[in-house]
C-alpha cells in the first residue's frame, strides 16, 4: 500500500523501553480506576472532559445531523441515488431521551433538524453577491458592514491585513479562534484548563499523506482579501454577541430516532443488499443465526479473502524441497497453544506471519501486560479473555458462512452482519489472521489496514489506552453474545446535485460548543469527518475524533475489512453499532475509563438506533480555500 495509506504514523517519537519484560506485574493502576478485566462492572454517568487539539492523522470536526435513516429504509432502495450522499429525513417531531446517557463532553457538535415549512437561508455558490434571500428567525444576522461588527474587529482586521493573509498555514486561524471561543463558552467548571475548553472551528491534522490536500497557489489574492473581512467579522460576531453556548434551533426541538423513523419493511436479501443471517429467524432477544448453514468459500477479487479459506495456503519446506500447507490449520495450532505472557501471544502470531517476524514489534502489548495491568487483571487476560477470543476467532467457518462482499468504489451496496459475526472478524483482526492485508503493495492497497499488528508496536501511552478499550470490548462480547445486527452502506452520489438551481431550503440547525456526538447526538445522524480510509489511524497511532469513535464503538472497525477508500462523491453509512466503553481526554490525554452499557433502543431489524456516516475531509493550506465554490459543492455533495 502506498504512503497515502500510512494515516496512523506516529506524531510523537516513541521511546523503546530498555528491556522487554515478561513477568506478571504486581503494580497497581496509577489512576485508581475500575479494574479492566476482573473488577466489578460500573456505568458511570459523570462528565468526560474532551479537550480539542489541532493534531494528528485526521480532521477532528464533529457533527450530528438530525434523524438520519439512510441505512434503515426499504432494503430495495438502500443503495439508490439521493439528492445528496448522506441524506436525512424524519416523519414527525417527537423526541426521546437516551437512557443512561453520560454527561456532556466539551467538543463541537452540530445537529441538523428536519425540513421546516418556514423560510430558510438561500444558498448561492457563485462568488457574486446574493441577490436576495430570507434569514431564519433562530439567530439575528448582521451585515459585515454593520457598525457593531466593524467595532468588534477593528484590531483583528489590522492584524489580518498585515502580510496579505488572515492565517499562516493551518494553525494561525485555529489559534485565533481558540482565544475567541474561550470567551464564548460559558464554562461552569472553574478548574478546567484552557486546553479543555471547546473550540468552534474544525481543527486540521498533521498528516497530509492521508487527508486530501489541495494547494492554494492558483487562488487569486484578490479573492482572499475580498472574503477575509466578511468571514472574520461574522465569526467574531457569533462569538461575542451571545451568552449561551449554542446557536440556531434549540436541540430539544429537533427530531430523533426512533420516534421520527419511517416504518421498516421486512429485512430480506436483494441484489444491492447482502444479508449474512437468517432473516426468517430474526427475533428480539435472540442471537441471529448465520446464513447459509455451511461455509461458502470465495477466493476472488469481489469478496474478502477469509483466513479459513481452503485456498489460504502457507509455504513450507519439505524433504522434496518445498510445498504448501493450510494456513488455517497453522493458525489453529498456533492459537490453541495457550498464553502465559504477551511473548506467547507474539510467538503465536508470528508462526503464521513469518515474513514479518523481524519487522513487527509487540512492545505496547508487552507493556500493557507487564506494567499497566494489576496481577489479577493480567491473570484474567491470559487465562480467560484471550482463550475466549481464540475460540471466537476460530469459529469463523461456522459464523461467517457467507462470502463478505467488498464495498468497492463507485458501487452502491449494503452489507448486514450480526454483532456476533463482527466480533468473530475483529478477533481474527486482533490475531492478525487475514491474508494479504499486511503489505501496502498487495491487492488491498486501496483498503485500510485491518490486522492489529501496528496496534502492538511502540511504547506510546496511546497504544496502551487503545488496547484497554478494545480488550474491554472483547471481554464483553465473549462473556455475553451480542444479539443485534449492523448494516454498512456505501453510498455514491451520481450525478452530483446542481446546488445553484436547487430550490430546497436549508434545514433547521443547532450549533453548540458543548457535549459530544455520542451523547448529545443520540437518535440523529452522527457524522465522522476524517479519512478516506475509514477509521483513519485507529489501528495505528491516531487518536482523535474518528479513532476515538471507532474505539468506543469497535464494531465500526470491521468496516476497514471490506470498504475501499472513499471517493470525492461517496460516504459510508453504518447503522446499529453499540458503544462499549467510556473515555476521557483527547489525543495524548485520551484514557479508557470503564465499561459502558449501551441501552439505545433497537429498530425492527434489531439494530441499535445509532447511525454514523463516515465522510473524508479535505486539508487546506489556507482556511479561506474551503469557501471556494467548487470546495463548497464538494462538501455539500458529501453531506
XYZ file of C-alpha atoms in Angstrom:
639
model
C 0.000 0.000 0.000
C 1.415 3.395 -0.895
C 2.308 6.184 1.517
C -1.175 7.644 1.497
C -2.269 4.623 3.448
C 0.015 5.376 6.374
C -2.517 7.526 8.188
C -1.539 6.083 11.519
C 2.114 7.115 11.671
C 3.412 8.452 14.965
C 3.125 12.150 15.648
C 5.377 12.000 18.686
C 8.551 9.993 18.881
C 8.133 6.698 20.699
C 10.932 5.672 23.078
C 11.581 1.966 23.261
C 11.993 0.532 26.760
C 15.397 -0.672 27.794
C 14.210 -4.211 28.222
C 11.098 -6.137 27.344
C 9.560 -7.560 30.486
C 7.746 -10.839 30.740
C 6.745 -11.001 34.373
C 3.202 -10.749 35.636
C 3.103 -7.363 37.383
C 2.243 -6.641 40.962
C 1.788 -2.922 40.476
C -1.479 -1.074 40.912
C -3.234 1.061 38.347
C -1.826 4.573 38.533
C -5.191 6.281 38.281
C -7.047 4.071 40.701
C -9.734 3.310 38.100
C -12.032 0.333 37.995
C -10.279 -2.914 37.171
C -10.313 -3.569 33.463
C -10.880 -7.310 33.399
C -11.662 -8.751 36.819
C -13.217 -5.842 38.707
C -16.921 -5.046 39.105
C -18.563 -3.509 36.052
C -19.840 0.027 36.506
C -21.631 2.508 34.288
C -20.639 5.981 35.311
C -22.661 8.938 34.168
C -20.159 11.584 35.164
C -18.925 14.152 32.654
C -15.949 13.398 30.477
C -13.688 16.263 29.586
C -12.520 16.096 25.999
C -10.110 18.860 25.036
C -9.767 19.501 21.333
C -6.349 19.644 19.714
C -5.063 20.606 16.310
C -3.161 17.364 15.894
C -2.528 14.105 14.047
C -3.984 11.932 11.440
C -7.402 13.215 10.591
C -9.761 16.176 10.755
C -11.373 16.465 14.172
C -14.521 18.354 13.382
C -17.680 16.789 14.767
C -21.247 16.998 13.560
C -24.566 15.352 14.296
C -27.331 15.556 11.695
C -30.930 15.173 12.702
C -32.513 11.778 12.381
C -30.721 10.105 9.504
C -32.271 6.987 8.115
C -30.093 6.212 5.149
C -29.228 2.766 6.444
C -32.676 1.737 7.577
C -35.278 2.181 4.863
C -36.742 -0.106 2.233
C -33.997 -2.615 1.551
C -34.535 -2.375 -2.190
C -33.699 1.310 -2.088
C -30.803 1.180 0.364
C -28.243 1.903 -2.305
C -30.346 4.133 -4.541
C -29.271 7.588 -5.506
C -30.310 10.505 -3.335
C -30.271 14.239 -3.552
C -27.033 14.146 -1.604
C -24.731 11.469 -0.275
C -25.805 11.348 3.356
C -29.430 12.469 3.027
C -31.597 12.516 6.159
C -35.307 12.810 6.817
C -37.887 12.387 9.581
C -41.615 11.945 9.836
C -42.506 13.816 12.986
C -41.163 15.966 15.735
C -41.218 13.561 18.659
C -38.202 13.352 20.900
C -36.715 10.583 23.000
C -34.154 10.522 25.750
C -31.273 8.104 25.657
C -31.173 6.011 28.852
C -28.024 6.148 30.914
C -26.590 8.864 28.753
C -23.388 10.255 30.287
C -22.797 13.916 30.841
C -21.599 16.171 28.046
C -18.042 16.360 26.826
C -16.811 19.728 25.627
C -16.395 19.140 21.932
C -18.140 20.583 18.935
C -21.478 19.102 17.927
C -23.681 20.262 15.075
C -27.237 18.989 14.818
C -29.370 19.429 11.726
C -33.126 19.314 12.033
C -35.880 18.080 9.767
C -37.159 20.229 6.928
C -39.349 23.072 8.048
C -42.211 24.906 6.421
C -40.704 28.241 7.447
C -38.477 30.195 5.049
C -34.798 29.363 5.422
C -31.451 30.541 4.111
C -30.955 30.527 0.359
C -27.600 29.157 -0.735
C -25.606 30.568 -3.619
C -22.296 29.059 -4.639
C -21.273 31.821 -7.006
C -18.738 34.415 -5.937
C -21.043 37.238 -6.864
C -23.194 38.772 -4.120
C -26.510 37.097 -3.365
C -29.479 38.893 -4.843
C -31.917 38.130 -2.150
C -32.936 35.525 0.331
C -34.573 35.280 3.665
C -32.957 34.624 7.012
C -34.241 32.280 9.701
C -35.709 33.606 12.876
C -33.420 31.478 15.043
C -30.474 33.878 15.013
C -30.226 37.567 14.218
C -27.720 38.054 11.434
C -25.902 41.335 10.783
C -24.176 42.542 7.671
C -20.374 42.503 7.706
C -20.583 46.233 7.043
C -22.613 46.916 10.182
C -21.002 49.254 12.742
C -21.145 46.707 15.551
C -19.185 44.135 13.542
C -16.571 46.661 12.475
C -16.164 47.860 16.059
C -15.624 44.330 17.303
C -12.977 43.544 14.734
C -11.081 46.775 14.302
C -7.958 45.330 15.903
C -8.445 41.931 14.327
C -8.745 43.433 10.849
C -5.491 45.297 11.259
C -3.699 42.097 12.188
C -5.162 40.035 9.372
C -4.321 42.600 6.700
C -0.677 42.545 7.737
C 1.198 40.217 5.391
C -1.675 39.849 2.942
C -3.134 36.839 4.760
C -5.548 36.199 7.586
C -3.872 32.991 8.595
C -0.499 31.399 8.105
C -0.676 27.682 7.475
C -3.358 25.819 9.401
C -2.577 26.980 12.894
C -2.971 30.751 12.769
C -6.698 30.831 12.293
C -7.182 27.994 14.748
C -5.225 29.802 17.443
C -7.201 32.970 16.933
C -10.439 31.091 17.232
C -9.312 29.337 20.388
C -8.964 32.701 22.068
C -12.366 33.803 20.830
C -14.083 30.555 21.700
C -12.817 30.632 25.268
C -14.716 33.883 25.735
C -17.772 32.393 24.076
C -18.040 29.197 26.133
C -19.807 29.576 29.462
C -17.697 27.101 31.400
C -19.083 26.371 34.840
C -16.043 24.352 35.867
C -13.570 26.904 37.086
C -10.917 24.240 37.446
C -10.872 23.429 33.751
C -7.745 24.387 31.893
C -7.834 26.458 28.737
C -6.817 23.381 26.814
C -10.032 21.628 27.870
C -12.324 24.326 26.504
C -14.398 23.691 23.426
C -13.414 25.041 20.034
C -15.858 26.330 17.470
C -13.701 25.551 14.485
C -12.756 22.324 12.769
C -9.153 21.568 13.575
C -6.693 20.482 10.938
C -4.386 17.493 11.100
C -0.704 16.916 10.723
C -0.905 14.016 8.310
C -1.094 15.387 4.776
C -0.497 11.953 3.331
C -3.930 10.555 4.220
C -6.139 13.630 4.102
C -6.638 15.059 0.670
C -4.632 18.225 0.327
C -5.451 20.961 -2.109
C -2.976 23.712 -2.852
C -3.781 27.368 -2.895
C -1.191 28.504 -5.388
C -3.778 29.176 -8.065
C -6.076 31.125 -5.785
C -6.045 34.806 -6.507
C -5.049 37.135 -3.712
C -7.933 39.400 -4.660
C -10.416 36.660 -3.796
C -8.712 36.017 -0.483
C -8.665 39.675 0.509
C -12.263 40.249 -0.528
C -13.579 37.348 1.527
C -11.362 37.626 4.595
C -13.069 40.656 6.117
C -16.620 39.358 5.929
C -15.720 35.929 7.260
C -13.723 37.210 10.222
C -16.388 39.727 11.131
C -19.249 37.223 11.004
C -17.313 34.671 13.073
C -16.308 37.267 15.642
C -19.883 38.498 15.920
C -21.138 34.982 16.518
C -18.572 34.505 19.273
C -19.170 37.816 21.047
C -22.854 38.505 20.565
C -24.299 35.704 22.688
C -24.071 34.468 26.257
C -25.429 30.974 25.562
C -23.373 28.012 24.429
C -25.336 27.343 21.267
C -26.806 28.988 18.171
C -29.718 28.196 15.901
C -32.634 25.950 16.858
C -32.877 24.557 20.419
C -31.744 20.951 20.355
C -34.932 19.740 22.047
C -36.920 20.861 19.007
C -35.007 18.565 16.643
C -36.251 15.103 15.723
C -34.602 11.924 16.903
C -34.716 8.235 16.160
C -36.613 6.005 16.650
C -39.635 8.296 17.064
C -39.151 10.004 13.712
C -38.194 6.848 11.808
C -40.393 5.642 8.954
C -41.567 2.026 9.234
C -39.098 -0.615 8.082
C -40.097 -3.284 5.618
C -39.194 -6.875 6.366
C -35.449 -7.475 6.072
C -34.636 -9.578 3.029
C -31.844 -10.168 0.565
C -31.950 -8.084 -2.619
C -29.299 -7.589 -5.344
C -27.804 -4.486 -3.715
C -28.065 -5.740 -0.119
C -26.160 -8.730 1.273
C -27.609 -10.161 4.494
C -25.476 -12.750 6.299
C -28.150 -14.052 8.712
C -31.430 -15.951 8.560
C -33.991 -13.154 8.337
C -36.902 -15.533 8.978
C -35.432 -16.411 12.383
C -34.683 -12.837 13.414
C -36.255 -12.286 16.848
C -35.805 -9.666 19.537
C -33.544 -11.008 22.275
C -32.246 -13.946 20.196
C -28.773 -14.303 18.718
C -29.116 -14.098 14.894
C -28.487 -17.343 13.006
C -25.794 -17.239 10.277
C -26.772 -17.832 6.666
C -26.046 -20.110 4.865
C -25.681 -23.071 7.214
C -22.310 -24.219 5.841
C -19.260 -22.152 5.000
C -19.209 -20.981 1.384
C -15.723 -20.175 0.194
C -14.971 -17.347 -2.237
C -11.368 -16.529 -3.109
C -11.805 -13.776 -5.688
C -11.461 -10.028 -6.169
C -15.093 -9.335 -5.236
C -15.041 -10.779 -1.716
C -12.977 -10.663 1.457
C -10.341 -13.387 1.452
C -11.089 -15.244 4.673
C -8.386 -16.849 6.833
C -10.397 -20.094 6.963
C -10.464 -20.465 3.178
C -9.025 -23.709 1.834
C -7.150 -21.580 -0.698
C -5.328 -19.725 2.067
C -2.056 -21.640 1.796
C 1.253 -21.293 3.615
C 4.616 -22.178 2.013
C 6.685 -24.773 3.832
C 9.871 -26.712 3.346
C 9.707 -30.465 2.853
C 12.149 -33.254 2.098
C 11.310 -32.819 -1.555
C 12.374 -29.188 -1.398
C 9.126 -27.305 -0.941
C 5.369 -27.373 -0.604
C 2.358 -25.713 0.953
C 0.025 -26.370 3.846
C -3.276 -24.953 5.009
C -2.625 -21.637 6.715
C -5.854 -22.033 8.699
C -4.548 -25.292 10.206
C -1.374 -23.470 11.183
C -3.418 -20.640 12.739
C -5.497 -23.062 14.795
C -2.426 -24.910 16.045
C -0.614 -21.699 16.988
C -3.547 -20.096 18.823
C -4.582 -23.282 20.618
C -1.185 -23.453 22.311
C -2.295 -21.157 25.137
C -0.793 -17.956 26.532
C 1.074 -17.305 29.750
C 2.565 -13.970 28.730
C 2.485 -11.380 25.978
C 5.513 -13.061 24.433
C 3.424 -16.176 23.882
C 0.892 -14.042 22.005
C 3.702 -12.626 19.883
C 5.152 -16.048 19.111
C 1.755 -17.457 18.147
C 1.001 -14.595 15.730
C 4.438 -14.782 14.118
C 4.132 -18.521 13.473
C 1.770 -17.815 10.582
C 3.271 -14.407 9.716
C 6.898 -15.489 9.405
C 7.791 -12.933 6.736
C 7.150 -10.156 9.256
C 8.963 -11.738 12.211
C 11.817 -9.228 12.095
C 9.584 -6.213 11.447
C 6.624 -6.487 13.781
C 7.073 -5.069 17.256
C 4.939 -6.096 20.255
C 6.283 -3.594 22.788
C 2.927 -1.924 23.509
C 1.216 -5.252 24.179
C 4.048 -6.302 26.472
C 3.965 -3.010 28.379
C 0.222 -3.340 28.877
C 0.592 -6.809 30.359
C 3.670 -6.155 32.494
C 3.324 -2.559 33.687
C -0.240 -1.336 33.258
C -2.428 -4.207 34.451
C -2.722 -5.413 38.005
C -1.881 -9.016 38.778
C -5.490 -10.229 38.745
C -6.187 -8.378 35.508
C -3.173 -9.846 33.723
C -4.038 -13.303 35.008
C -7.635 -12.960 33.829
C -6.422 -11.735 30.444
C -4.236 -14.777 29.811
C -6.490 -17.383 31.396
C -9.945 -16.207 30.294
C -10.173 -13.330 27.816
C -7.519 -14.352 25.288
C -8.600 -18.039 25.225
C -12.205 -16.899 24.697
C -11.034 -14.621 21.891
C -9.235 -17.567 20.307
C -12.421 -19.642 20.433
C -14.346 -16.756 18.885
C -11.809 -16.257 16.090
C -11.663 -19.961 15.242
C -15.446 -20.120 14.882
C -15.164 -18.153 11.625
C -16.172 -21.120 9.404
C -19.350 -21.537 11.478
C -20.258 -17.861 11.947
C -19.108 -16.127 8.754
C -20.509 -18.649 6.301
C -21.438 -16.228 3.524
C -18.760 -14.579 1.350
C -18.362 -10.989 2.541
C -18.590 -8.615 -0.443
C -16.078 -5.820 -0.854
C -17.739 -2.394 -0.814
C -15.883 -1.025 -3.814
C -15.599 2.473 -5.241
C -18.456 3.810 -7.351
C -20.780 0.950 -6.355
C -23.826 1.323 -4.128
C -24.163 -1.696 -1.882
C -25.232 -2.631 1.647
C -23.980 -5.394 3.911
C -25.751 -6.551 7.070
C -23.826 -8.647 9.605
C -24.698 -9.823 13.088
C -22.802 -8.369 16.026
C -21.520 -11.874 16.786
C -20.137 -12.215 13.253
C -18.448 -8.838 13.613
C -16.913 -9.904 16.935
C -15.524 -13.021 15.228
C -13.981 -10.950 12.429
C -12.444 -8.492 14.908
C -10.975 -11.343 16.959
C -9.267 -12.547 13.777
C -8.038 -8.996 13.181
C -6.555 -8.950 16.705
C -4.613 -12.145 15.986
C -3.618 -10.844 12.520
C -5.046 -13.788 10.558
C -6.442 -12.021 7.472
C -4.351 -12.957 4.422
C -2.788 -10.427 2.060
C -3.597 -7.497 4.354
C -0.132 -6.800 5.789
C 1.544 -5.136 2.797
C 0.926 -1.790 1.152
C 1.784 -3.332 -2.204
C -0.859 -6.047 -2.095
C -4.159 -6.209 -3.957
C -5.724 -4.452 -0.958
C -3.513 -1.363 -1.220
C -6.606 0.836 -1.585
C -8.180 -0.573 1.580
C -7.477 0.330 5.207
C -5.364 -1.909 7.406
C -7.377 -4.473 9.330
C -4.856 -6.683 11.150
C -3.884 -5.188 14.510
C -0.097 -5.574 14.233
C 0.510 -1.805 14.268
C -1.549 -1.513 17.436
C 1.005 -3.664 19.262
C 4.121 -1.682 18.302
C 5.912 1.123 20.133
C 5.746 2.333 23.704
C 3.285 5.202 23.286
C 0.684 5.548 26.071
C -1.868 5.970 23.289
C -1.428 2.335 22.285
C -1.878 1.183 25.879
C -5.180 3.020 26.225
C -6.354 1.766 22.840
C -5.651 -1.819 23.859
C -7.515 -1.326 27.128
C -10.538 -0.025 25.241
C -10.571 -2.879 22.740
C -9.947 -5.591 25.337
C -12.930 -4.240 27.264
C -14.995 -4.874 24.129
C -13.662 -8.405 23.693
C -14.353 -9.202 27.349
C -17.948 -8.089 26.931
C -18.702 -9.964 23.695
C -17.078 -13.183 24.909
C -18.969 -13.099 28.210
C -22.358 -12.481 26.585
C -23.113 -12.976 22.910
C -24.392 -9.752 21.303
C -27.846 -10.128 19.770
C -28.213 -7.424 17.149
C -27.382 -6.569 13.555
C -25.263 -3.846 11.950
C -25.690 -2.535 8.385
C -22.875 -0.985 6.316
C -23.980 1.033 3.261
C -21.628 2.526 0.697
C -23.437 5.431 -0.957
C -22.320 7.082 -4.190
C -23.849 10.318 -5.458
C -24.055 10.168 -9.238
C -24.731 12.551 -10.869
C -23.931 15.316 -8.353
C -26.611 17.766 -7.341
C -26.948 21.122 -9.087
C -26.830 23.248 -5.952
C -27.111 26.629 -7.688
C -30.536 25.748 -9.077
C -31.682 23.760 -6.057
C -34.893 25.152 -4.525
C -34.787 23.047 -1.350
C -34.443 25.236 1.723
C -31.808 24.680 4.368
C -32.988 22.631 7.317
C -33.020 23.703 10.944
C -29.614 23.764 12.583
C -28.297 23.565 16.139
C -24.681 24.631 16.657
C -23.056 24.119 20.041
C -19.645 24.094 21.666
C -20.739 21.706 24.409
C -21.329 17.969 24.639
C -20.301 15.055 22.425
C -21.701 13.404 19.341
C -22.353 10.072 21.012
C -24.232 11.594 23.966
C -25.973 14.713 22.680
C -26.466 13.444 19.143
C -28.305 10.265 20.096
C -31.048 9.430 17.634
C -29.525 11.702 14.970
C -27.291 11.015 12.004
C -23.823 11.318 13.543
C -21.042 12.438 11.243
C -17.476 11.170 11.316
C -15.299 13.713 9.481
C -11.867 12.333 8.889
C -10.136 9.951 6.499
C -10.955 8.474 3.099
C -9.636 5.227 4.585
C -12.413 4.698 7.119
C -11.187 4.539 10.693
C -8.103 6.617 9.991
C -5.347 5.698 12.433
C -7.453 3.559 14.769
C -5.140 0.547 14.394
C -2.075 2.785 14.432
C -1.098 5.942 16.281
C -4.116 8.141 15.516
C -6.347 9.087 18.432
C -8.642 11.991 17.570
C -12.337 12.193 16.693
C -12.593 9.337 14.200
C -10.299 6.955 16.037
C -11.972 7.562 19.395
C -15.397 6.803 17.965
C -14.103 3.617 16.364
C -12.615 2.572 19.710
C -15.679 3.079 21.881
C -17.873 1.558 19.121
C -15.426 -1.153 17.957
C -17.915 -2.703 15.534
C -17.085 0.258 13.289
C -13.559 -1.124 12.869
C -14.755 -4.123 10.862
C -15.728 -1.725 8.042
C -11.989 -1.455 7.326
C -12.042 -5.099 6.246
C -14.255 -4.542 3.206
C -14.555 -0.781 2.490
C -12.371 0.616 -0.269
C -11.095 4.179 0.129
C -13.862 6.760 -0.295
C -14.033 8.886 -3.430
C -14.994 12.579 -3.567
C -18.697 11.743 -4.022
C -19.035 8.824 -1.608
C -19.754 8.093 2.024
C -20.156 5.060 4.268
C -23.243 4.811 6.477
C -23.126 2.441 9.461
C -26.335 1.667 11.339
C -26.577 -0.318 14.556
C -23.180 -0.223 16.263
C -23.034 -0.358 20.038
C -20.920 1.645 22.472
C -18.904 -0.491 24.888
C -16.590 1.947 26.672
C -16.401 5.358 28.293
C -13.362 7.536 27.978
C -11.840 10.857 28.926
C -9.407 13.144 27.165
C -8.385 13.530 23.553
C -5.271 12.527 21.607
C -2.361 12.427 24.084
C -4.714 12.819 27.065
C -7.086 10.025 25.984
C -7.837 7.487 28.746
C -10.088 4.463 28.829
C -12.386 4.935 31.837
C -14.684 1.952 32.171
C -17.157 -0.343 30.508
C -20.362 1.256 29.247
C -23.761 -0.386 28.838
C -25.472 0.959 25.729
C -29.247 0.977 26.106
C -30.063 2.696 22.840
C -33.304 1.125 21.545
C -33.241 -1.217 18.545
C -35.240 -0.949 15.327
C -37.257 -3.742 13.696
C -34.087 -5.146 12.145
C -32.589 -5.456 15.659
C -30.079 -2.665 15.029
C -29.252 -0.041 17.628
C -30.768 3.288 16.579
C -27.290 4.730 16.148
C -26.453 5.854 12.630
C -22.978 7.106 11.757
C -21.830 8.423 8.386
C -18.117 8.442 7.529
C -17.068 11.295 5.238
C -13.476 12.173 4.391
C -12.464 15.778 4.955
C -10.048 17.922 2.988
C -6.971 19.603 4.398
C -6.365 23.180 3.292
C -3.198 25.235 3.361
C -5.298 28.344 3.750
C -8.608 28.304 5.605
C -10.309 30.601 3.063
C -9.816 27.997 0.371
C -12.688 25.968 1.800
C -15.103 28.732 0.764
C -14.346 28.456 -2.942
C -17.471 27.379 -4.882
C -16.030 24.052 -6.020
C -14.929 23.209 -2.473
C -18.323 24.103 -1.029
C -20.027 21.978 -3.681
C -17.823 19.051 -2.750
C -18.761 19.321 0.925
C -22.466 19.703 0.146
C -22.367 16.603 -2.034
C -20.650 14.679 0.752
C -23.379 15.632 3.171
